[in-house]
CSV table of C-alpha atoms and ligand atoms in Angstrom, one decimal:
chain,number,residue,atom,x,y,z
A,28,MET,CA,1.7,-55.1,-33.8
A,29,PRO,CA,3.8,-52.6,-35.8
A,30,SER,CA,6.5,-50.6,-34.2
A,31,ARG,CA,5.8,-46.8,-33.7
A,32,GLY,CA,9.8,-45.7,-33.8
A,33,VAL,CA,10.4,-43.7,-31.2
A,34,VAL,CA,7.5,-43.6,-28.7
A,35,ILE,CA,7.2,-40.3,-26.8
A,36,ILE,CA,5.0,-39.9,-24.0
A,37,GLY,CA,3.7,-36.3,-23.2
A,38,GLY,CA,2.9,-33.9,-25.5
A,39,GLY,CA,3.8,-31.0,-23.7
A,40,ILE,CA,6.5,-28.7,-24.7
A,41,GLY,CA,9.2,-30.9,-24.5
A,42,GLY,CA,7.9,-34.0,-26.2
A,43,LEU,CA,6.3,-31.9,-29.1
A,44,CYS,CA,9.8,-29.9,-29.7
A,45,ALA,CA,11.3,-33.8,-29.5
A,46,ALA,CA,9.0,-35.0,-32.0
A,47,ILE,CA,9.7,-32.3,-34.4
A,48,ALA,CA,13.6,-32.8,-33.9
A,49,LEU,CA,13.5,-36.3,-34.2
A,50,ARG,CA,11.1,-36.1,-37.2
A,51,GLN,CA,13.7,-33.6,-38.7
A,52,ALA,CA,16.5,-36.2,-37.9
A,53,GLY,CA,14.8,-38.6,-40.2
A,54,LEU,CA,13.1,-40.9,-37.3
A,55,GLU,CA,9.7,-42.1,-37.1
A,56,VAL,CA,7.9,-40.7,-34.1
A,57,SER,CA,4.8,-40.8,-32.2
A,58,VAL,CA,3.4,-38.6,-29.2
A,59,TYR,CA,0.9,-40.0,-26.9
A,60,GLU,CA,-0.6,-37.3,-24.6
A,61,ARG,CA,-3.0,-37.9,-21.5
A,62,ALA,CA,-5.1,-34.6,-22.5
A,63,GLU,CA,-8.3,-35.2,-24.3
A,64,ALA,CA,-7.7,-31.7,-26.1
A,65,TYR,CA,-5.3,-28.8,-26.1
A,66,ARG,CA,-6.9,-26.2,-24.0
A,67,PRO,CA,-6.0,-22.3,-24.0
A,68,VAL,CA,-4.1,-22.0,-20.6
A,69,GLY,CA,-3.7,-18.6,-19.8
A,70,ALA,CA,-0.1,-18.5,-18.9
A,71,GLY,CA,3.1,-17.2,-20.2
A,72,LEU,CA,6.2,-18.1,-20.7
A,73,SER,CA,10.0,-16.8,-21.5
A,74,LEU,CA,12.0,-18.4,-23.9
A,75,TRP,CA,15.5,-17.1,-23.5
A,76,SER,CA,18.0,-16.9,-26.4
A,77,ASN,CA,18.9,-20.6,-25.3
A,78,ALA,CA,15.7,-22.1,-26.4
A,79,MET,CA,15.3,-19.5,-29.5
A,80,ARG,CA,18.5,-20.8,-30.6
A,81,ALA,CA,17.0,-24.6,-30.7
A,82,PHE,CA,14.0,-22.9,-32.4
A,83,ALA,CA,16.4,-21.6,-35.1
A,84,ALA,CA,17.9,-24.7,-35.6
A,85,LEU,CA,14.7,-26.6,-35.9
A,86,GLY,CA,13.8,-23.7,-38.5
A,87,LEU,CA,10.9,-22.2,-36.2
A,88,ALA,CA,12.5,-19.0,-34.9
A,89,GLY,CA,10.5,-16.5,-36.9
A,90,LYS,CA,7.1,-18.5,-36.1
A,91,VAL,CA,8.0,-18.7,-32.4
A,92,ALA,CA,8.9,-15.1,-32.0
A,93,GLY,CA,6.1,-13.9,-34.1
A,94,ALA,CA,3.8,-15.5,-31.8
A,95,GLY,CA,5.1,-13.3,-28.8
A,96,ALA,CA,6.9,-10.1,-27.8
A,97,SER,CA,10.9,-9.7,-27.5
A,98,TRP,CA,12.5,-8.1,-24.3
A,99,ARG,CA,15.4,-6.3,-24.5
A,100,GLU,CA,15.9,-5.1,-20.6
A,101,MET,CA,14.9,-6.8,-17.3
A,102,VAL,CA,14.4,-4.0,-14.5
A,103,ILE,CA,14.5,-5.7,-10.9
A,104,HIS,CA,13.1,-3.1,-8.2
A,105,ARG,CA,12.2,-3.2,-4.6
A,106,TRP,CA,8.6,-4.0,-3.8
A,107,ASP,CA,7.9,-0.2,-3.7
A,108,GLY,CA,9.4,0.9,-7.0
A,109,GLN,CA,13.1,1.5,-6.1
A,110,VAL,CA,15.2,0.2,-8.8
A,111,LEU,CA,17.4,-2.3,-7.9
A,112,SER,CA,19.3,-3.1,-11.4
A,113,ARG,CA,18.9,-3.0,-14.9
A,114,LEU,CA,19.9,-5.7,-16.7
A,115,ALA,CA,20.7,-5.7,-20.5
A,116,VAL,CA,19.2,-8.8,-21.8
A,117,ASP,CA,19.8,-7.4,-25.3
A,118,VAL,CA,23.8,-7.9,-24.7
A,119,LEU,CA,23.0,-11.4,-23.9
A,120,CYS,CA,20.8,-12.0,-27.2
A,121,ARG,CA,23.5,-10.3,-29.4
A,122,GLU,CA,25.7,-12.8,-28.1
A,123,VAL,CA,23.5,-15.7,-28.7
A,124,GLY,CA,22.3,-14.4,-32.0
A,125,GLN,CA,18.5,-14.9,-31.0
A,126,PRO,CA,16.1,-12.7,-29.0
A,127,THR,CA,14.2,-13.4,-25.8
A,128,VAL,CA,10.6,-14.2,-26.4
A,129,GLY,CA,7.5,-14.1,-24.1
A,130,LEU,CA,4.7,-15.7,-25.2
A,131,LEU,CA,1.4,-17.7,-24.4
A,132,ARG,CA,1.9,-21.4,-23.6
A,133,SER,CA,-0.9,-22.3,-25.7
A,134,GLU,CA,0.5,-20.2,-28.8
A,135,LEU,CA,3.9,-22.0,-28.6
A,136,GLN,CA,2.0,-25.5,-28.2
A,137,GLN,CA,0.0,-24.2,-31.5
A,138,VAL,CA,3.1,-23.4,-33.4
A,139,LEU,CA,4.3,-26.6,-32.6
A,140,LEU,CA,1.2,-28.8,-33.4
A,141,ARG,CA,1.3,-27.1,-36.6
A,142,GLU,CA,4.8,-27.8,-37.3
A,143,LEU,CA,4.1,-31.7,-36.4
A,144,GLY,CA,0.6,-31.9,-38.7
A,145,PRO,CA,-2.2,-34.5,-38.0
A,146,ASP,CA,-1.4,-38.3,-37.2
A,147,VAL,CA,1.6,-37.4,-34.8
A,148,VAL,CA,0.0,-36.6,-31.6
A,149,HIS,CA,-2.3,-39.2,-30.1
A,150,LEU,CA,-4.9,-37.4,-27.6
A,151,GLY,CA,-6.6,-39.0,-24.6
A,152,ALA,CA,-3.5,-41.8,-24.2
A,153,ALA,CA,-2.6,-41.8,-20.6
A,154,CYS,CA,0.2,-44.1,-20.3
A,155,THR,CA,0.2,-46.3,-17.5
A,156,GLY,CA,3.7,-48.3,-17.7
A,157,PHE,CA,6.0,-50.2,-20.4
A,158,HIS,CA,8.4,-53.1,-20.4
A,159,VAL,CA,11.3,-54.0,-22.5
A,160,GLU,CA,10.4,-56.4,-25.1
A,161,GLY,CA,13.1,-58.1,-27.2
A,162,GLU,CA,15.0,-55.0,-28.8
A,163,GLY,CA,11.8,-52.8,-28.3
A,164,VAL,CA,9.5,-51.5,-25.7
A,165,ARG,CA,6.0,-52.2,-25.2
A,166,VAL,CA,4.0,-49.0,-23.8
A,167,THR,CA,0.5,-49.6,-21.9
A,168,PHE,CA,-2.1,-47.0,-21.8
A,169,ALA,CA,-5.2,-46.7,-19.4
A,170,ASP,CA,-7.7,-47.6,-22.4
A,171,GLY,CA,-5.8,-50.5,-23.0
A,172,ARG,CA,-4.1,-50.0,-25.7
A,173,GLN,CA,-0.4,-51.2,-26.1
A,174,VAL,CA,2.2,-49.6,-28.3
A,175,LEU,CA,5.4,-50.9,-29.3
A,176,GLY,CA,8.5,-48.7,-29.9
A,177,ASP,CA,12.2,-48.7,-30.8
A,178,CYS,CA,12.7,-46.4,-28.0
A,179,LEU,CA,10.5,-44.6,-25.4
A,180,VAL,CA,11.1,-40.9,-24.3
A,181,GLY,CA,9.2,-39.9,-21.2
A,182,ALA,CA,8.4,-36.3,-21.5
A,183,ASP,CA,5.2,-36.7,-19.1
A,184,GLY,CA,6.4,-33.7,-16.5
A,185,LEU,CA,6.7,-33.5,-13.2
A,186,HIS,CA,4.8,-36.6,-11.9
A,187,SER,CA,6.2,-38.8,-14.9
A,188,VAL,CA,5.0,-42.0,-15.1
A,189,VAL,CA,7.9,-43.3,-16.9
A,190,ARG,CA,10.3,-42.2,-14.3
A,191,GLN,CA,8.4,-43.8,-11.5
A,192,ARG,CA,8.4,-47.2,-13.6
A,193,LEU,CA,12.4,-46.5,-13.9
A,194,PHE,CA,13.3,-44.9,-10.5
A,195,SER,CA,10.4,-45.6,-7.8
A,196,GLU,CA,12.2,-43.9,-5.2
A,197,VAL,CA,12.4,-40.8,-6.7
A,198,ARG,CA,10.0,-37.8,-5.2
A,199,PRO,CA,9.6,-34.3,-6.1
A,200,ARG,CA,10.5,-31.6,-3.7
A,201,TYR,CA,8.2,-28.7,-2.7
A,202,SER,CA,10.3,-25.3,-3.0
A,203,GLY,CA,8.1,-23.9,0.2
A,204,ARG,CA,6.7,-21.4,-2.7
A,205,THR,CA,3.4,-21.2,-4.7
A,206,SER,CA,2.9,-19.4,-8.0
A,207,TRP,CA,-0.2,-17.5,-9.3
A,208,ARG,CA,0.0,-16.4,-13.1
A,209,GLY,CA,-2.3,-14.3,-14.9
A,210,VAL,CA,-2.9,-13.1,-18.6
A,211,VAL,CA,-4.9,-10.0,-19.4
A,212,ASP,CA,-5.3,-7.5,-22.4
A,213,VAL,CA,-4.9,-4.2,-21.4
A,214,ALA,CA,-5.6,-0.7,-23.3
A,215,SER,CA,-2.0,0.8,-22.6
A,216,GLU,CA,1.5,-0.8,-22.4
A,217,LEU,CA,1.5,-0.3,-18.6
A,218,ILE,CA,5.7,-0.8,-18.5
A,219,PRO,CA,7.8,0.2,-21.4
A,220,GLU,CA,7.8,-2.4,-24.3
A,221,GLY,CA,10.8,-4.7,-24.6
A,222,SER,CA,11.1,-4.4,-20.6
A,223,GLN,CA,10.3,-7.1,-18.1
A,224,PHE,CA,9.7,-5.8,-14.6
A,225,GLU,CA,10.8,-7.9,-11.3
A,226,LEU,CA,9.7,-6.9,-8.1
A,227,TYR,CA,11.3,-8.3,-4.8
A,228,GLY,CA,8.8,-7.9,-1.6
A,229,PRO,CA,9.1,-9.7,1.8
A,230,GLY,CA,9.4,-13.5,0.9
A,231,ALA,CA,7.7,-12.6,-2.6
A,232,ARG,CA,8.7,-11.9,-5.9
A,233,PHE,CA,6.1,-10.5,-8.6
A,234,GLY,CA,6.9,-10.1,-12.5
A,235,ILE,CA,5.4,-8.3,-15.4
A,236,CYS,CA,6.0,-8.8,-19.1
A,237,HIS,CA,4.4,-8.0,-22.3
A,238,LEU,CA,3.4,-11.1,-24.6
A,239,GLY,CA,2.5,-8.9,-27.6
A,240,ARG,CA,-0.5,-7.3,-28.9
A,241,SER,CA,-3.7,-9.0,-29.0
A,242,PRO,CA,-6.1,-9.6,-32.2
A,243,GLU,CA,-8.0,-6.3,-31.1
A,244,GLY,CA,-4.8,-4.5,-30.9
A,245,THR,CA,-4.7,-4.3,-26.9
A,246,TRP,CA,-1.4,-5.1,-24.7
A,247,ARG,CA,-1.3,-8.5,-23.9
A,248,MET,CA,0.3,-8.6,-20.3
A,249,TYR,CA,1.5,-11.7,-18.1
A,250,TRP,CA,2.1,-11.6,-14.5
A,251,PHE,CA,3.0,-14.1,-12.0
A,252,LEU,CA,3.6,-13.7,-8.1
A,253,LEU,CA,5.8,-16.4,-6.2
A,254,ALA,CA,5.4,-16.5,-2.4
A,255,PRO,CA,5.6,-19.0,0.5
A,256,ALA,CA,2.6,-21.0,1.0
A,257,PRO,CA,1.9,-24.6,2.5
A,258,GLU,CA,2.1,-27.5,0.2
A,259,GLY,CA,-1.3,-28.5,-1.5
A,260,GLY,CA,-2.9,-25.2,-0.2
A,261,GLN,CA,-6.0,-23.4,-2.0
A,262,ASP,CA,-7.6,-20.6,-2.4
A,263,ALA,CA,-11.4,-20.3,-1.6
A,264,PRO,CA,-13.4,-20.8,-4.7
A,265,GLY,CA,-13.3,-17.5,-6.5
A,266,GLY,CA,-10.6,-16.3,-4.3
A,267,HIS,CA,-7.3,-16.4,-6.5
A,268,GLN,CA,-7.4,-12.5,-7.0
A,269,GLU,CA,-7.8,-11.8,-3.6
A,270,ALA,CA,-4.8,-14.0,-2.7
A,271,VAL,CA,-2.7,-12.2,-4.7
A,272,LEU,CA,-3.7,-8.8,-3.6
A,273,GLY,CA,-2.8,-10.1,-0.1
A,274,HIS,CA,0.4,-10.5,-0.8
A,275,VAL,CA,1.0,-7.2,-3.4
A,276,ARG,CA,-1.5,-4.6,-1.7
A,277,GLY,CA,1.0,-1.1,-1.7
A,278,TRP,CA,3.4,-2.7,-4.1
A,279,MET,CA,4.4,0.4,-7.0
A,280,GLU,CA,1.9,0.3,-9.7
A,281,PRO,CA,0.9,-1.2,-11.9
A,282,VAL,CA,0.8,-4.3,-9.7
A,283,GLU,CA,-2.4,-4.0,-8.2
A,284,ALA,CA,-4.0,-2.7,-11.4
A,285,LEU,CA,-2.9,-5.6,-13.2
A,286,VAL,CA,-4.3,-8.1,-10.9
A,287,ARG,CA,-7.5,-6.6,-10.3
A,288,ALA,CA,-7.9,-6.3,-13.8
A,289,THR,CA,-7.1,-10.1,-14.8
A,290,PRO,CA,-10.3,-12.1,-14.7
A,291,GLU,CA,-10.3,-14.7,-11.7
A,292,SER,CA,-10.9,-17.5,-14.3
A,293,ALA,CA,-7.5,-16.3,-16.2
A,294,ILE,CA,-5.8,-16.5,-12.7
A,295,LEU,CA,-3.8,-20.3,-12.4
A,296,ARG,CA,-2.3,-21.4,-9.2
A,297,THR,CA,0.8,-23.8,-9.1
A,298,ASP,CA,2.9,-24.9,-6.3
A,299,ILE,CA,6.3,-25.3,-7.5
A,300,HIS,CA,8.3,-28.3,-7.1
A,301,TYR,CA,11.6,-29.5,-8.2
A,302,LEU,CA,13.9,-32.7,-8.5
A,303,ALA,CA,17.2,-33.2,-6.9
A,304,PRO,CA,19.6,-34.4,-9.6
A,305,LEU,CA,18.8,-37.9,-10.8
A,306,PRO,CA,22.1,-40.2,-11.0
A,307,ARG,CA,20.7,-41.8,-14.2
A,308,TRP,CA,17.7,-40.7,-16.7
A,309,GLY,CA,17.1,-44.2,-18.4
A,310,GLU,CA,17.7,-48.0,-18.8
A,311,GLY,CA,18.0,-49.8,-22.2
A,312,PRO,CA,15.5,-48.0,-24.9
A,313,VAL,CA,14.1,-45.8,-22.2
A,314,THR,CA,15.1,-42.3,-21.3
A,315,LEU,CA,13.5,-39.0,-20.1
A,316,LEU,CA,13.3,-35.5,-21.3
A,317,GLY,CA,12.4,-32.0,-19.7
A,318,ASP,CA,10.5,-31.7,-16.5
A,319,SER,CA,10.4,-35.7,-16.0
A,320,ALA,CA,14.2,-35.6,-15.7
A,321,HIS,CA,15.2,-32.2,-14.4
A,322,ALA,CA,12.2,-30.2,-12.9
A,323,MET,CA,13.6,-26.9,-11.5
A,324,VAL,CA,12.6,-24.1,-9.7
A,325,THR,CA,11.3,-21.4,-11.9
A,326,ASP,CA,13.5,-18.6,-10.9
A,327,MET,CA,15.8,-18.3,-14.0
A,328,GLY,CA,12.7,-19.4,-16.5
A,329,GLN,CA,14.7,-22.2,-17.5
A,330,GLY,CA,12.5,-25.3,-17.4
A,331,ALA,CA,10.9,-25.3,-20.7
A,332,CYS,CA,14.0,-23.8,-22.7
A,333,GLN,CA,15.8,-26.8,-21.1
A,334,ALA,CA,13.4,-29.3,-22.3
A,335,ILE,CA,13.9,-27.7,-25.8
A,336,GLU,CA,17.5,-28.0,-25.4
A,337,ASP,CA,16.8,-31.8,-24.3
A,338,ALA,CA,15.2,-32.2,-27.5
A,339,LEU,CA,17.7,-31.0,-30.0
A,340,VAL,CA,20.2,-32.9,-28.4
A,341,LEU,CA,18.6,-36.3,-28.3
A,342,ALA,CA,17.7,-36.1,-32.0
A,343,LYS,CA,21.4,-35.0,-32.7
A,344,LEU,CA,22.5,-38.2,-30.9
A,345,LEU,CA,20.1,-40.4,-32.2
A,346,ARG,CA,20.8,-39.2,-35.6
A,347,GLU,CA,24.5,-39.4,-35.4
A,348,GLU,CA,24.9,-42.8,-33.4
A,349,PRO,CA,23.5,-46.0,-35.2
A,350,ASP,CA,23.2,-47.8,-31.9
A,351,ARG,CA,20.4,-46.2,-30.1
A,352,ILE,CA,20.7,-47.4,-26.8
A,353,ARG,CA,24.3,-45.5,-27.0
A,354,ALA,CA,22.8,-42.8,-28.6
A,355,LEU,CA,20.4,-42.7,-25.4
A,356,ARG,CA,23.3,-42.9,-22.9
A,357,GLY,CA,25.0,-40.3,-24.7
A,358,TYR,CA,22.3,-38.0,-24.7
A,359,GLU,CA,22.0,-38.2,-21.2
A,360,ALA,CA,25.5,-37.8,-20.6
A,361,ARG,CA,25.4,-34.7,-22.3
A,362,ARG,CA,22.1,-33.5,-20.8
A,363,ARG,CA,22.4,-34.3,-17.1
A,364,PRO,CA,25.6,-32.1,-16.1
A,365,ARG,CA,24.1,-29.2,-18.1
A,366,THR,CA,20.4,-29.4,-16.8
A,367,ALA,CA,21.9,-29.9,-13.0
A,368,HIS,CA,23.9,-27.0,-13.2
A,369,ILE,CA,21.2,-24.8,-14.3
A,370,ALA,CA,18.6,-26.4,-11.8
A,371,GLU,CA,21.5,-25.5,-8.9
A,372,LEU,CA,21.4,-22.0,-10.5
A,373,SER,CA,17.9,-21.7,-10.1
A,374,LEU,CA,17.9,-22.7,-6.6
A,375,ARG,CA,20.8,-20.2,-5.7
A,376,SER,CA,19.0,-17.3,-7.5
A,377,GLY,CA,15.8,-18.1,-5.8
A,378,SER,CA,17.8,-17.9,-2.4
A,379,ILE,CA,18.5,-14.1,-2.5
A,380,ARG,CA,14.8,-13.4,-4.1
A,381,TYR,CA,12.7,-14.5,-1.3
A,382,LEU,CA,14.6,-13.0,1.7
A,383,ARG,CA,12.4,-12.3,4.4
A,384,SER,CA,14.4,-10.7,7.2
A,385,PRO,CA,14.4,-6.6,6.6
A,386,VAL,CA,18.2,-6.8,7.6
A,387,ALA,CA,18.7,-9.4,5.0
A,388,ARG,CA,16.8,-7.6,2.7
A,389,TRP,CA,18.1,-3.9,3.2
A,390,GLY,CA,21.6,-5.9,2.6
A,391,ARG,CA,20.7,-7.6,-0.3
A,392,ASP,CA,19.2,-4.6,-2.2
A,393,LEU,CA,22.3,-2.3,-1.0
A,394,LEU,CA,24.5,-4.8,-2.8
A,395,MET,CA,22.4,-5.2,-6.1
A,396,ARG,CA,22.1,-1.3,-6.5
A,397,ALA,CA,26.3,-1.5,-5.8
A,398,LEU,CA,27.0,-4.3,-8.2
A,399,PRO,CA,27.6,-3.5,-11.8
A,400,PRO,CA,24.4,-5.0,-13.8
A,401,SER,CA,26.8,-7.3,-15.5
A,402,VAL,CA,27.6,-9.2,-12.3
A,403,VAL,CA,24.0,-9.5,-11.7
A,404,LEU,CA,23.4,-11.1,-15.2
A,405,HIS,CA,26.3,-13.6,-15.0
A,406,PRO,CA,23.9,-16.5,-13.7
A,407,LEU,CA,21.9,-15.8,-16.9
A,408,ARG,CA,25.0,-15.6,-19.2
A,409,LEU,CA,25.9,-18.9,-17.8
A,410,ALA,CA,22.3,-20.4,-18.6
A,411,VAL,CA,21.8,-18.6,-22.0
A,412,GLY,CA,25.4,-18.6,-23.7
A,413,TYR,CA,25.9,-22.4,-23.4
A,414,ASP,CA,26.8,-23.8,-26.6
A,415,PHE,CA,24.2,-26.8,-25.9
A,416,LEU,CA,24.6,-28.7,-29.5
A,417,GLY,CA,28.8,-28.1,-29.2
A,418,SER,CA,31.0,-29.9,-27.1
A,419,LYS,CA,31.8,-27.3,-24.5
A,420,GLU,CA,31.2,-28.4,-20.9
A,421,PRO,CA,28.5,-26.5,-19.3
B,518,LIG,C1,4.6,-20.9,-12.6
B,518,LIG,C2,5.7,-21.4,-13.6
B,518,LIG,C3,6.4,-20.5,-14.5
B,518,LIG,C4,7.3,-21.0,-15.3
B,518,LIG,N1,7.7,-20.3,-16.4
B,518,LIG,C5,9.0,-20.6,-17.1
B,518,LIG,C6,9.2,-19.6,-17.9
B,518,LIG,O1,9.0,-18.6,-18.1
B,518,LIG,N2,10.5,-20.4,-18.9
B,518,LIG,C7,10.5,-21.7,-18.9
B,518,LIG,O2,11.6,-22.1,-19.8
B,518,LIG,N3,10.0,-22.5,-18.3
B,518,LIG,C8,9.1,-22.2,-17.5
B,518,LIG,N4,8.5,-22.8,-16.3
B,518,LIG,C9,8.8,-24.4,-16.5
B,518,LIG,C10,8.2,-25.3,-17.6
B,518,LIG,O3,6.8,-25.1,-17.6
B,518,LIG,C11,8.2,-26.5,-17.4
B,518,LIG,O4,9.6,-27.0,-17.7
B,518,LIG,C12,8.1,-27.1,-18.8
B,518,LIG,O5,6.5,-27.0,-19.0
B,518,LIG,C13,8.4,-28.5,-19.2
B,518,LIG,O6,7.9,-29.0,-20.2
B,518,LIG,P1,7.5,-30.8,-20.5
B,518,LIG,O7,7.3,-30.8,-21.7
B,518,LIG,O8,8.9,-31.5,-19.6
B,518,LIG,O9,6.4,-31.0,-19.1
B,518,LIG,P2,5.0,-30.6,-19.1
B,518,LIG,O10,4.7,-29.2,-19.7
B,518,LIG,O11,4.4,-30.7,-17.6
B,518,LIG,O12,4.1,-31.5,-20.1
B,518,LIG,C14,4.3,-32.9,-19.9
B,518,LIG,C15,3.1,-33.4,-20.6
B,518,LIG,O13,2.9,-34.6,-20.3
B,518,LIG,C16,1.4,-35.1,-20.2
B,518,LIG,N5,1.2,-36.4,-19.4
B,518,LIG,C17,1.8,-36.5,-18.0
B,518,LIG,N6,1.5,-37.5,-17.6
B,518,LIG,C18,1.1,-38.4,-18.7
B,518,LIG,C19,0.9,-39.8,-18.8
B,518,LIG,N7,1.0,-40.7,-18.2
B,518,LIG,N8,0.7,-40.1,-20.2
B,518,LIG,C20,0.6,-39.2,-21.2
B,518,LIG,N9,0.9,-38.0,-21.1
B,518,LIG,C21,1.0,-37.6,-19.9
B,518,LIG,C22,0.5,-33.7,-19.6
B,518,LIG,O14,-0.4,-33.7,-20.0
B,518,LIG,C23,1.4,-32.5,-20.0
B,518,LIG,O15,0.8,-32.5,-21.4
B,518,LIG,C24,7.4,-22.2,-15.5
B,518,LIG,C25,6.9,-23.2,-14.6
B,518,LIG,C26,5.9,-22.6,-13.8
B,518,LIG,C27,5.1,-23.7,-13.0
């Protein structure tokens, strides 16, 4: 059986970026994705300047930015419209030298797939396990296929099979919140172009941003709601919109208008889980990347951005270090503290966003109005301004 070089399990954003970066580093690479096809998922994604810096290093920043819309400002509101803070995102972008971009997840996937070209990504390939064999690793799939690789990268998301085989005791934790996400094309811009709106209500947070123009010239808007819910809860069939409205009725416009304009089929509900930082990410020729290693709560919009950073660092280490097992351990040593730091910042920033008690919310809102926006922006600066390809500590 011929060796396939680096075998990547999972063709999500992390796996596809890793394939591009590794190939640019001169390595042979193949991606095995469980899904039978890439379907256009109606969800948006914020790519902060740190992710755009990675795309610039891959020569893809122009294509990625061109597929979405850039933001300059984040305006944080109380649910009824009172402005709590205005964050100058463009200052961070200038510091990093890259924009912050909102785009459809599926558009990003298409940019990455086009870059990879045919024959790299194998669809309908659900990994079931692996075992280390001699100098390499044998990977097994649900359809009976087996593949031999020099290294194995588990980029297979929150419920990673590769991670389960390495560390069976690790379980994702439920954050106590679920998310609803919608994408809708509307005739008017609804919020100023270049702005992202966030609204804090009792225990819940709503976000709105532009994803650019649709092919028909209308405005493509992305919204999300995070709210407390029991793990595994479901909406009644056809009931996503009603469930969201149940949380945001009476909130400032255009919240209700956006939700009402979104077709039921364009609303996704996803529970938010995260992983406690893992003490190790791999063994021998096997490592993890993206959510499989460091799934985090979504409050800083950094989960995919960190997977993209992982991809660049993995490729850099494998290019520079001839001993691939040392390279993998070197990659993990670089990425574990950085991702644990961002996961911790995300958890902390979530803890002030979802306050329920009226007194606590009153205090938070007062503080947010009083604090200079540069202080409120500080956690984002830590996330976005870090030189992940350099040698500085996180
Ligand atoms: C509501 C919400 C909003 C978010 N917003 C943002 C945001 O704005 N910005 C941001 O940076 N991040 C955001 N995130 C986080 C982001 O979605 C994840 O961090 C990112 O998708 C992780 O990428 P990944 O490639 O590691 O994993 P995934 O995207 O989960 O991809 C894993 C892939 O592996 C495949 N797979 C799984 N098991 C197997 C198997 N056994 N064999 C083969 N293939 C397999 C899956 O089909 C999938 O394609 C958000 C997350 C949520 C839930």
